[in-house]
Amino acid sequence: MREPRGGDGIGLRAATLAAVIPLLMSSPGSSSTGAPTGVTVTLTPTGPTSLPQGRSFEFRAAAYNPDPEPVSLSVILQLEPSGAGEDPVAFRTWKATFPPGETTFLDVEVPPSQWFDGIGPFHVVPLVRGDPIGDQLRLEVTAPEALVPLFEDVTEAVGLETSLPPSQCGMKTAGAAWGDIDADADLDLFVPVRGETARLWVNDGAGSFVDEASARGIAADTPEDLSAVFADYDNDGDQDLFVVSYSQANHLYRNDGSGRFVDVAAAAGIAPATAGSSANWGDYDSDGYLDLYVTDHVICGEPADPQPDWLYHNEGDGTFTDRTELLPASATDGTGFQATWFDYDGDGDQDLYLGNDYFGPDRDGNHLWRNDGPGPGDSWTFTDVSAESGTVFEVNTMGIAVGDYDRDMDLDFALSDVAGNVLARNNGDGTFADVATSARAERVFQHAGRSSITWGLGFYDFNLDGWEDLYVAAGSLGSSIDQPNQLFVNSGDGSFLDLSAPSGMTDPSITRGVAFGDYDRDGRIDIYELNQGGSPSLYRNATPMSGLHWLEVDLVGRLSNRDGCGARLTIVVAGGRMTRPVLCGASLGTGSDTVVHFGLGSARRVSRLIVDWPSGRRQVMRDLRGDQLVTVTEPNSG
């Protein structure tokens, strides 16, 4: 179920106004020059007026109309910093027709650090027609109570400069994939570029990347490639690459073991030319080989033509079989952006969640298919539990993030959307509740009159305090550069702090996909974001690490798939327990690093690391030192 979404929260009550602000506005039918009215407004705090950076201030605006007729007006609420040289931000528009003789209320929350990186006094100022019209509401932002993650743009410094073409109808996805193609223990980066040869940047291990796409067998004629994800689909110990195209054949690049690739998609049976948007890998039948779900969106036209998704079963011999019929046809013929395999009910197998873009003549909400195991013959049973689990969300889902943000040892997820993110908290009984509003991770508005439009996203512990934060990419549907990205830092109490501006992660470009990984292996998660009609950026995590520790775990499957996709890792430290899944395709059209990252806070050691493998085996390691990457290989037998 969903909480009531953000809105104007307007109620009508009688009130005594403590501070009065006269407004000059027009009554209905008055001349365009505007005749004075007796409408008055007050701003009254409903919570503390001094809060740590990242918290939201709460106040109530009230308008009383003494006139005998209704009055329509628009009030802009503007936030003004005290520092010189900083522009104010109009953060909320209050449009209403105010009834005669009554008081109308608007309850408002505002987090100054959504836009401003400083602390100190701020003022909320009501404006009409651009003019301040009365008393201000003073707010004081104090030092943050959580460590602010800090990022620096190193795109040029490491040699990753490139550009992407503008967004086009049907081709809103822009993805990338991290993976170690040459087995040298550092991350390389693949980026599809529509109309050009893709970039395959090889990490030299010394802080720089070199594009070797052509030399390593990446096709030159790929005008509509959009997204990608690495995985070792043939279990031969190297990273293969699946690339999704919009209306041309998809690519399955098999790694020959030296970091060179051959496109075997046609021979493997997974090269249909449909309106692809993303792909993700997961072993739904636990046979040790990764299966593939490809999400398709829409062929542009009037009306738009939704395209079917594809579920491919890996036969273990280099080929795949189309098993889409295991899922209801009506549910896979939607406008999908992203799907993700994860074990939502903790029963040890991979369930499938599909995020649909809720638009068009035959709109379809999201779907959660519970994996119920083998069926008759060689079939497999997926049960649609969307309605009963509360996950059918009829929203414009563009991306999916999975994590355990509240550390209750079950997997939650977040969805990007238009006019507010979704945060689906796992209730532990097979159901979910959208708590984005109360957890303060929703962000309905970017600024006054501008709803948020969000895309790729991910849960990661960016400041190493042991709690997963949430990063959300934003971008307009057209060419406007007015959608800053969002960073919500976990406060450890079930809510988030909006520390977007102090972290340096408020790029307003048209960001679509986001790929996460620790490219320099310093224990901090870095962010690569894809900006359509602009330049992608690599943000290196430069958060101070004094007194903080981490652990990274790289899995090698033997009975399970080689990458350990779908495994669940749990650690026990002095501060409690944490769990992380191995995801092989999420966010939006991207493949993030499959090395699992834990922030340990002040804990120097991990007393236990528990790996629940997709094969059903459990492996336990004890007394691990922090601040290292450990490789865990699955035993061949019990």
XYZ file of C-alpha atoms in Angstrom:
638
model
C 0.000 0.000 0.000
C 0.990 3.633 -0.451
C 1.062 6.505 1.966
C -0.899 9.578 0.875
C 1.334 11.212 -1.701
C 2.725 14.695 -1.481
C 0.393 17.470 -2.482
C -0.818 20.825 -1.370
C -2.269 19.422 1.858
C -4.894 22.170 1.843
C -7.505 22.136 4.593
C -10.187 24.613 5.580
C -10.428 25.625 9.253
C -11.148 28.665 11.399
C -7.995 30.184 12.812
C -6.564 33.085 14.728
C -3.673 34.563 12.773
C -0.615 35.526 14.776
C 1.206 37.434 12.075
C -0.636 38.980 9.163
C 0.658 39.470 5.633
C -1.567 41.525 3.329
C -1.829 40.335 -0.272
C -2.749 42.356 -3.327
C -4.470 39.946 -5.685
C -7.384 39.789 -8.071
C -10.854 38.563 -7.276
C -12.541 36.522 -10.001
C -13.737 38.833 -12.720
C -11.568 41.774 -11.686
C -9.377 43.645 -14.155
C -5.935 42.314 -15.131
C -4.260 45.118 -13.237
C -5.498 43.566 -9.998
C -7.694 45.192 -7.428
C -6.685 45.164 -3.749
C -8.376 42.565 -1.591
C -8.340 41.888 2.136
C -6.725 38.443 1.863
C -4.046 37.916 4.540
C -1.493 35.157 5.192
C 0.555 33.962 8.143
C 3.510 31.561 8.371
C 3.658 29.586 11.633
C 6.251 26.938 12.585
C 4.791 23.530 13.375
C 8.148 22.063 14.401
C 11.574 23.230 15.539
C 13.002 26.287 13.810
C 16.567 25.073 14.386
C 17.531 21.696 12.901
C 20.659 19.849 11.720
C 21.537 20.025 8.049
C 19.514 17.537 6.022
C 16.390 17.717 8.157
C 13.137 19.233 6.910
C 11.545 22.237 8.584
C 7.771 22.145 8.994
C 5.480 25.148 8.996
C 1.941 26.139 8.137
C 0.857 28.878 5.777
C -2.629 30.242 6.328
C -4.705 32.575 4.175
C -7.879 34.293 5.372
C -10.259 35.801 2.849
C -12.629 38.375 4.422
C -14.162 39.267 1.048
C -17.729 38.251 0.191
C -16.482 36.520 -2.979
C -13.900 33.764 -3.614
C -10.425 35.001 -4.492
C -7.996 33.096 -6.729
C -4.338 33.737 -6.158
C -0.901 32.199 -6.384
C 1.678 32.505 -3.624
C 5.317 31.569 -4.144
C 7.250 30.408 -1.097
C 10.896 31.321 -1.481
C 13.878 30.168 0.575
C 16.598 32.758 1.036
C 20.071 31.980 2.422
C 21.936 34.475 4.539
C 25.207 34.230 2.619
C 26.085 36.827 0.032
C 26.125 35.762 -3.590
C 23.690 32.877 -3.200
C 20.481 33.063 -5.172
C 17.205 32.312 -3.412
C 15.104 29.322 -4.457
C 11.377 29.432 -5.086
C 10.499 26.020 -3.679
C 6.704 25.883 -3.570
C 3.739 27.318 -5.422
C 0.438 27.641 -3.567
C -2.377 28.080 -6.018
C -5.872 28.149 -4.620
C -9.262 29.755 -4.762
C -9.847 30.971 -1.249
C -13.484 30.777 -0.070
C -15.097 33.889 1.394
C -14.949 34.281 5.153
C -12.762 31.206 5.681
C -9.139 30.340 6.398
C -7.239 27.972 4.140
C -4.164 26.137 5.350
C -1.141 24.706 3.600
C 1.227 22.447 5.570
C 4.747 22.665 4.176
C 8.083 20.921 4.660
C 11.329 22.321 3.338
C 14.873 20.843 3.534
C 17.298 23.713 2.755
C 20.141 21.280 1.968
C 18.246 20.111 -1.084
C 19.563 23.296 -2.727
C 22.139 24.865 -0.367
C 25.365 23.408 0.998
C 25.790 25.867 3.858
C 24.550 26.102 7.428
C 23.265 29.124 9.315
C 20.084 31.194 9.052
C 17.597 30.948 6.202
C 14.335 32.768 5.666
C 11.094 31.670 4.055
C 9.536 34.571 2.199
C 6.051 34.603 0.631
C 5.930 36.280 -2.762
C 3.111 37.519 -4.958
C 4.017 38.579 -8.490
C 7.696 38.448 -7.512
C 7.432 40.900 -4.625
C 8.009 40.029 -0.945
C 4.906 41.061 0.932
C 5.438 40.803 4.674
C 7.100 39.095 7.579
C 9.595 36.287 7.001
C 9.902 32.969 8.775
C 13.425 32.486 10.122
C 15.006 29.018 10.168
C 18.400 27.964 11.490
C 20.370 25.108 9.868
C 22.974 23.669 12.242
C 25.822 21.214 11.675
C 24.747 17.846 10.211
C 24.162 14.906 12.535
C 25.401 12.429 9.905
C 28.640 12.347 7.962
C 27.992 14.036 4.622
C 29.198 11.931 1.669
C 31.471 14.009 -0.558
C 32.074 13.439 -4.263
C 34.414 14.938 -6.838
C 34.031 14.864 -10.614
C 37.073 13.006 -11.996
C 35.724 12.305 -15.493
C 38.374 14.264 -17.340
C 41.196 13.349 -14.976
C 40.752 9.598 -15.539
C 40.129 9.779 -19.294
C 36.378 9.068 -19.477
C 35.273 12.081 -21.495
C 32.541 11.427 -24.027
C 29.068 12.664 -24.897
C 25.660 11.100 -25.453
C 22.992 12.117 -27.975
C 19.768 13.748 -26.788
C 16.818 11.794 -25.511
C 14.384 10.646 -28.184
C 10.914 9.149 -28.174
C 11.154 5.555 -26.999
C 14.851 5.858 -26.243
C 14.876 7.380 -22.774
C 17.218 4.762 -21.314
C 20.938 5.466 -21.176
C 22.969 2.820 -19.415
C 26.501 1.612 -18.715
C 28.123 -1.397 -17.088
C 31.045 -1.982 -14.744
C 32.935 -5.267 -15.058
C 36.442 -6.708 -14.969
C 36.858 -7.840 -18.579
C 40.547 -8.800 -18.362
C 40.633 -10.392 -14.902
C 43.191 -7.937 -13.542
C 41.158 -7.195 -10.401
C 40.026 -3.695 -11.362
C 36.823 -2.429 -12.907
C 36.474 -1.582 -16.581
C 33.540 0.378 -18.003
C 31.278 -0.162 -21.016
C 29.090 2.686 -22.314
C 26.805 2.337 -25.365
C 26.625 5.492 -27.487
C 23.782 5.720 -29.996
C 25.055 6.322 -33.516
C 28.679 5.600 -32.642
C 30.910 2.749 -31.577
C 30.388 2.101 -27.894
C 33.117 2.973 -25.411
C 34.908 0.132 -23.670
C 37.246 1.809 -21.227
C 39.896 -0.474 -19.792
C 41.184 0.437 -16.340
C 44.991 0.611 -16.303
C 45.100 0.095 -12.539
C 46.859 3.416 -12.031
C 43.825 5.689 -12.069
C 43.197 6.055 -15.805
C 41.047 4.447 -18.489
C 41.739 3.790 -22.194
C 39.009 3.150 -24.777
C 39.719 -0.191 -26.460
C 36.261 -0.995 -27.854
C 37.259 -1.585 -31.462
C 40.391 -3.547 -30.585
C 38.388 -5.840 -28.321
C 35.653 -6.714 -30.825
C 32.830 -4.318 -29.988
C 30.716 -3.681 -33.094
C 31.010 -0.283 -34.778
C 27.506 -0.107 -36.294
C 25.271 0.178 -33.208
C 23.015 3.189 -33.800
C 20.392 2.330 -31.173
C 22.218 0.529 -28.344
C 20.962 1.847 -25.015
C 21.911 -0.257 -22.003
C 24.222 -3.042 -20.845
C 25.096 -5.460 -18.062
C 28.064 -7.817 -17.590
C 27.671 -11.420 -16.417
C 29.497 -14.714 -16.820
C 26.586 -16.466 -18.533
C 28.667 -19.519 -19.577
C 30.475 -19.980 -16.238
C 33.921 -20.004 -17.855
C 35.407 -17.494 -15.430
C 35.292 -14.289 -17.463
C 32.838 -11.434 -17.874
C 30.537 -11.550 -20.876
C 28.374 -8.602 -21.901
C 24.723 -8.229 -22.893
C 23.769 -5.015 -24.703
C 20.158 -3.930 -25.271
C 19.173 -2.133 -28.459
C 16.025 -0.119 -29.099
C 14.891 -1.518 -32.454
C 17.850 -3.502 -33.720
C 19.220 -6.853 -32.634
C 20.541 -7.112 -29.082
C 24.143 -8.209 -28.532
C 25.608 -10.985 -26.419
C 29.363 -10.485 -26.411
C 31.128 -13.639 -25.274
C 34.498 -13.000 -23.642
C 37.194 -15.299 -25.062
C 39.139 -15.176 -21.799
C 41.558 -12.466 -22.843
C 39.112 -9.559 -22.731
C 38.216 -9.792 -26.426
C 34.585 -10.260 -27.441
C 32.554 -12.040 -30.110
C 28.849 -11.297 -30.605
C 27.030 -14.629 -30.270
C 23.510 -13.281 -29.638
C 22.004 -14.796 -32.798
C 23.534 -18.229 -32.184
C 22.476 -18.062 -28.527
C 18.887 -17.199 -29.486
C 18.573 -13.850 -27.718
C 18.823 -11.271 -30.518
C 15.245 -10.148 -31.313
C 14.882 -6.560 -32.500
C 12.303 -4.982 -30.195
C 12.006 -1.744 -28.235
C 14.528 -2.744 -25.582
C 15.191 -0.693 -22.487
C 17.138 -2.893 -20.037
C 18.134 -6.428 -19.020
C 18.952 -8.284 -15.830
C 20.431 -11.678 -15.004
C 19.185 -14.171 -12.424
C 19.137 -17.947 -12.004
C 15.433 -18.559 -11.425
C 15.664 -22.377 -11.383
C 18.969 -22.574 -9.436
C 20.586 -24.837 -12.033
C 23.853 -22.881 -11.848
C 23.344 -20.948 -15.089
C 22.132 -17.361 -15.369
C 18.791 -16.743 -17.041
C 17.906 -13.408 -18.613
C 14.935 -11.049 -18.487
C 14.846 -8.331 -21.163
C 12.495 -5.402 -20.577
C 10.985 -3.681 -23.607
C 9.246 -0.325 -23.655
C 7.346 1.131 -26.593
C 7.577 1.782 -30.335
C 6.776 5.435 -30.830
C 3.654 6.327 -32.728
C 0.047 7.381 -32.274
C -0.984 5.498 -30.290
C 2.231 4.206 -28.808
C 2.792 0.492 -29.284
C 3.959 -1.334 -26.113
C 6.373 -4.189 -26.805
C 6.584 -7.584 -25.079
C 9.308 -8.448 -22.596
C 11.353 -11.654 -22.858
C 12.283 -14.318 -20.331
C 15.137 -16.532 -21.537
C 16.221 -19.767 -19.884
C 19.935 -20.570 -20.048
C 20.339 -24.141 -21.319
C 23.923 -24.399 -20.106
C 25.296 -25.114 -23.584
C 25.670 -21.524 -24.774
C 22.057 -21.233 -25.927
C 18.870 -19.801 -24.447
C 15.227 -20.801 -24.785
C 12.366 -18.312 -24.779
C 10.260 -19.136 -21.706
C 8.226 -15.945 -21.573
C 5.099 -18.107 -21.559
C 5.838 -18.896 -17.918
C 4.572 -15.379 -17.169
C 1.076 -14.072 -18.061
C 1.230 -12.522 -21.543
C -0.927 -9.567 -20.552
C 1.571 -8.705 -17.806
C 4.681 -8.718 -19.999
C 3.179 -6.607 -22.816
C 3.571 -3.304 -21.006
C 5.750 -0.233 -21.237
C 8.566 -1.615 -19.144
C 11.708 0.246 -18.160
C 13.434 -2.077 -15.684
C 12.996 -5.445 -13.990
C 15.040 -6.935 -11.157
C 15.518 -10.413 -9.743
C 15.605 -10.526 -5.930
C 14.407 -12.809 -3.159
C 11.741 -10.653 -1.557
C 10.313 -13.392 0.696
C 13.603 -14.907 1.855
C 12.791 -18.445 0.703
C 16.034 -18.894 -1.206
C 14.918 -18.464 -4.812
C 14.806 -15.510 -7.161
C 11.537 -13.626 -7.517
C 11.014 -11.103 -10.302
C 9.815 -7.515 -10.027
C 8.872 -5.579 -13.155
C 8.627 -1.784 -13.217
C 6.320 -0.359 -15.875
C 5.997 3.187 -17.141
C 2.321 3.829 -16.427
C 1.102 5.493 -19.606
C -0.615 4.789 -22.920
C -4.066 3.495 -23.785
C -3.607 0.166 -21.970
C -1.767 1.223 -18.831
C -0.356 -1.497 -16.634
C 1.035 -1.232 -13.140
C 4.083 -3.007 -11.790
C 4.226 -6.772 -11.229
C 5.804 -8.951 -8.568
C 6.077 -12.613 -9.562
C 6.791 -14.985 -6.711
C 8.992 -17.917 -7.664
C 7.069 -21.038 -6.624
C 9.427 -23.598 -8.114
C 8.995 -26.427 -10.619
C 5.628 -27.028 -12.262
C 4.345 -29.940 -14.332
C 6.785 -31.342 -16.873
C 9.612 -28.915 -17.534
C 7.566 -25.846 -16.601
C 8.217 -23.420 -13.800
C 5.697 -21.628 -11.621
C 5.632 -17.865 -11.174
C 2.669 -16.508 -9.225
C 1.618 -12.884 -9.637
C 1.358 -11.564 -6.080
C 1.375 -7.878 -7.027
C -2.012 -7.036 -5.544
C -1.754 -9.046 -2.338
C 1.802 -7.837 -1.659
C 0.927 -4.176 -2.234
C 3.500 -3.768 -5.017
C 1.289 -3.151 -8.037
C 2.218 0.591 -7.922
C 0.550 2.360 -10.855
C 3.291 4.936 -11.288
C 5.791 5.947 -13.970
C 8.459 3.516 -12.821
C 11.760 4.212 -14.569
C 14.212 2.485 -12.248
C 14.471 0.049 -9.343
C 16.834 -0.121 -6.361
C 16.950 -3.030 -3.894
C 18.445 -2.963 -0.399
C 17.770 -3.339 3.314
C 17.720 0.329 4.253
C 16.183 -0.251 7.702
C 18.450 -3.196 8.626
C 15.585 -5.490 9.574
C 17.111 -8.278 7.462
C 14.596 -8.328 4.625
C 14.872 -6.631 1.248
C 13.129 -3.352 0.545
C 13.055 -1.528 -2.776
C 12.742 1.981 -4.176
C 11.235 3.154 -7.452
C 11.842 6.305 -9.434
C 8.749 8.116 -10.646
C 7.235 11.413 -11.718
C 6.259 13.659 -8.785
C 7.774 11.600 -6.001
C 9.891 8.492 -5.449
C 8.450 5.291 -3.987
C 10.114 3.625 -0.982
C 8.607 0.157 -0.550
C 9.398 -1.138 2.934
C 9.232 -4.904 3.307
C 6.885 -5.711 6.188
C 8.368 -9.192 6.582
C 5.044 -10.938 5.914
C 5.033 -10.891 2.119
C 3.682 -7.358 1.873
C 5.201 -3.918 1.291
C 4.229 -0.375 2.272
C 5.259 2.812 0.526
C 6.836 4.952 3.244
C 8.603 7.479 1.029
C 6.738 10.420 2.515
C 7.322 9.611 6.184
C 10.902 8.516 5.466
C 11.497 11.803 3.623
C 12.826 10.159 0.477
C 9.965 11.188 -1.786
C 10.822 14.693 -3.079
C 7.663 15.582 -4.971
C 8.988 18.942 -6.193
C 12.389 20.049 -7.449
C 11.321 23.662 -7.019
C 8.152 25.722 -7.314
C 5.970 24.451 -10.127
C 8.447 21.738 -11.153
C 7.711 18.135 -10.182
C 10.598 15.719 -9.815
C 11.228 13.279 -12.681
C 13.564 10.507 -11.579
C 15.286 7.588 -13.320
C 18.171 5.327 -12.204
C 18.776 4.836 -8.475
C 20.583 2.656 -5.969
C 20.999 1.820 -2.276
C 24.649 2.061 -1.133
C 26.423 3.060 2.062
C 28.248 6.105 0.721
C 29.522 7.351 4.108
C 30.499 3.959 5.604
C 28.303 4.306 8.691
C 26.644 0.902 8.235
C 23.364 2.227 6.814
C 22.436 2.206 3.129
C 21.817 5.612 1.595
C 19.747 6.241 -1.545
C 20.993 8.009 -4.660
C 18.422 8.985 -7.290
C 19.102 10.375 -10.761
C 16.749 12.983 -12.198
C 16.219 14.425 -15.643
C 13.575 16.187 -17.681
C 11.546 14.485 -20.375
C 12.594 17.103 -22.894
C 15.696 19.261 -23.165
C 15.343 21.368 -20.018
C 18.284 21.307 -17.593
C 16.266 21.692 -14.412
C 16.189 18.358 -12.578
C 18.950 18.114 -9.937
C 19.939 14.642 -8.796
C 19.109 13.535 -5.261
C 21.144 12.055 -2.414
C 19.273 10.855 0.667
C 21.539 9.889 3.568
C 20.211 7.257 5.938
C 19.749 8.652 9.449
C 19.489 5.177 11.017
C 16.009 5.775 12.411
C 13.955 4.759 9.383
C 14.209 8.147 7.701
C 16.610 9.932 5.372
C 18.382 13.272 5.327
C 18.360 15.202 2.058
C 22.055 16.111 1.768
C 22.104 16.506 -1.996
C 23.715 19.952 -2.144
C 26.390 19.469 0.565
C 27.485 16.225 -1.115
C 28.065 17.946 -4.462
C 25.601 15.652 -6.251
C 23.027 18.063 -7.680
C 23.842 17.931 -11.383
C 20.669 19.246 -13.090
C 21.427 17.511 -16.421
C 19.178 14.944 -18.102
C 20.500 11.986 -16.122
C 19.082 8.561 -16.901
C 21.094 5.503 -15.827
C 23.467 5.342 -12.855
C 26.119 2.622 -12.450
C 27.680 2.137 -9.020
C 31.049 0.631 -8.171
C 34.294 1.118 -6.280
C 36.427 1.687 -9.372
C 39.613 2.550 -7.417
C 39.084 -0.083 -4.685
C 39.503 2.351 -1.821
C 36.444 1.080 0.035
C 34.083 3.854 -1.052
C 31.331 3.490 -3.666
C 31.729 5.760 -6.682
C 28.982 6.883 -9.066
C 28.926 6.945 -12.872
C 25.914 8.748 -14.285
C 24.657 8.924 -17.867
C 23.476 12.336 -19.081
C 21.543 12.311 -22.356
C 22.257 15.282 -24.570
C 25.349 15.931 -22.516
C 28.399 14.304 -20.978
C 28.391 11.331 -18.602
C 30.268 11.902 -15.359
C 32.311 9.770 -12.969
C 32.062 10.993 -9.394
C 34.748 9.647 -7.112
C 33.667 9.188 -3.526
C 35.983 11.377 -1.455
C 34.200 11.053 1.895
C 36.667 11.319 4.824
C 37.326 7.836 6.211
C 38.917 8.651 9.563
C 37.700 6.102 12.111
C 35.449 4.374 9.572
C 35.878 0.917 8.080
C 34.510 -1.260 5.305
C 34.476 -4.728 3.781
C 34.046 -5.759 0.148
C 33.211 -9.324 -0.886
C 33.695 -10.882 -4.317
C 31.896 -14.189 -4.829
C 32.980 -17.073 -7.052
C 30.248 -19.644 -7.567
C 30.917 -23.329 -8.209
C 27.571 -25.061 -7.838
C 25.853 -21.683 -8.185
C 26.349 -19.354 -11.135
C 29.913 -18.095 -11.337
C 29.053 -14.473 -10.413
C 26.955 -15.431 -7.397
C 24.003 -13.445 -8.773
C 21.144 -13.831 -6.321
C 23.312 -14.745 -3.336
C 22.509 -13.099 0.005
C 25.389 -11.906 2.201
C 24.983 -11.208 5.908
C 27.609 -9.829 8.252
C 27.672 -9.611 12.027
C 29.642 -6.735 13.575
C 29.693 -4.970 16.914
C 26.917 -2.671 15.728
C 24.537 -5.459 14.679
C 23.736 -7.307 11.481
C 23.507 -6.213 7.843
C 22.420 -8.016 4.695
C 23.071 -7.340 1.013
C 21.980 -9.182 -2.159
C 24.119 -9.715 -5.256
C 22.200 -7.927 -8.022
C 23.067 -8.447 -11.676
C 21.054 -5.679 -13.289
C 19.067 -2.912 -11.556
C 18.900 0.911 -11.398
C 17.963 1.729 -15.031
C 19.712 -0.023 -17.897
C 22.963 -0.385 -15.979
C 25.200 -3.057 -14.566
C 26.788 -2.059 -11.276
C 29.771 -3.762 -9.668
C 28.743 -7.183 -8.309
C 31.345 -6.958 -5.545
C 29.244 -6.488 -2.402
C 30.127 -3.490 -0.238
C 29.541 -3.061 3.500
C 30.245 0.065 5.498
C 31.236 -1.025 9.004
C 31.111 2.264 10.864
C 33.664 2.165 13.670
C 33.899 -1.659 13.698
C 37.348 -2.882 12.705
C 36.432 -6.539 12.344
C 33.558 -8.678 11.106
C 32.797 -11.498 13.509
C 30.863 -13.495 10.903
C 30.253 -13.339 7.158
C 27.409 -15.601 6.050
C 26.870 -16.355 2.357
C 23.598 -17.962 1.315
C 24.337 -19.212 -2.194
C 21.703 -19.650 -4.930
C 22.486 -23.387 -4.797
C 21.004 -23.479 -1.307
C 24.340 -23.895 0.442
C 25.351 -21.685 3.348
C 28.973 -20.708 3.913
C 30.254 -19.011 7.065
C 33.550 -17.184 7.532
C 34.652 -15.859 10.919
C 36.742 -13.030 12.330
C 37.530 -11.059 9.194
C 39.609 -7.925 9.283
C 37.918 -4.863 7.854
C 39.249 -2.532 5.159
C 39.843 -5.256 2.598
C 38.309 -7.012 -0.383
C 37.896 -10.727 0.240
C 37.150 -13.369 -2.371
C 34.808 -16.129 -1.247
C 34.635 -19.289 -3.355
C 31.658 -21.580 -3.003
C 32.524 -25.136 -1.900
C 31.897 -27.830 -4.501
C 30.166 -29.992 -1.943
C 28.312 -29.691 1.376
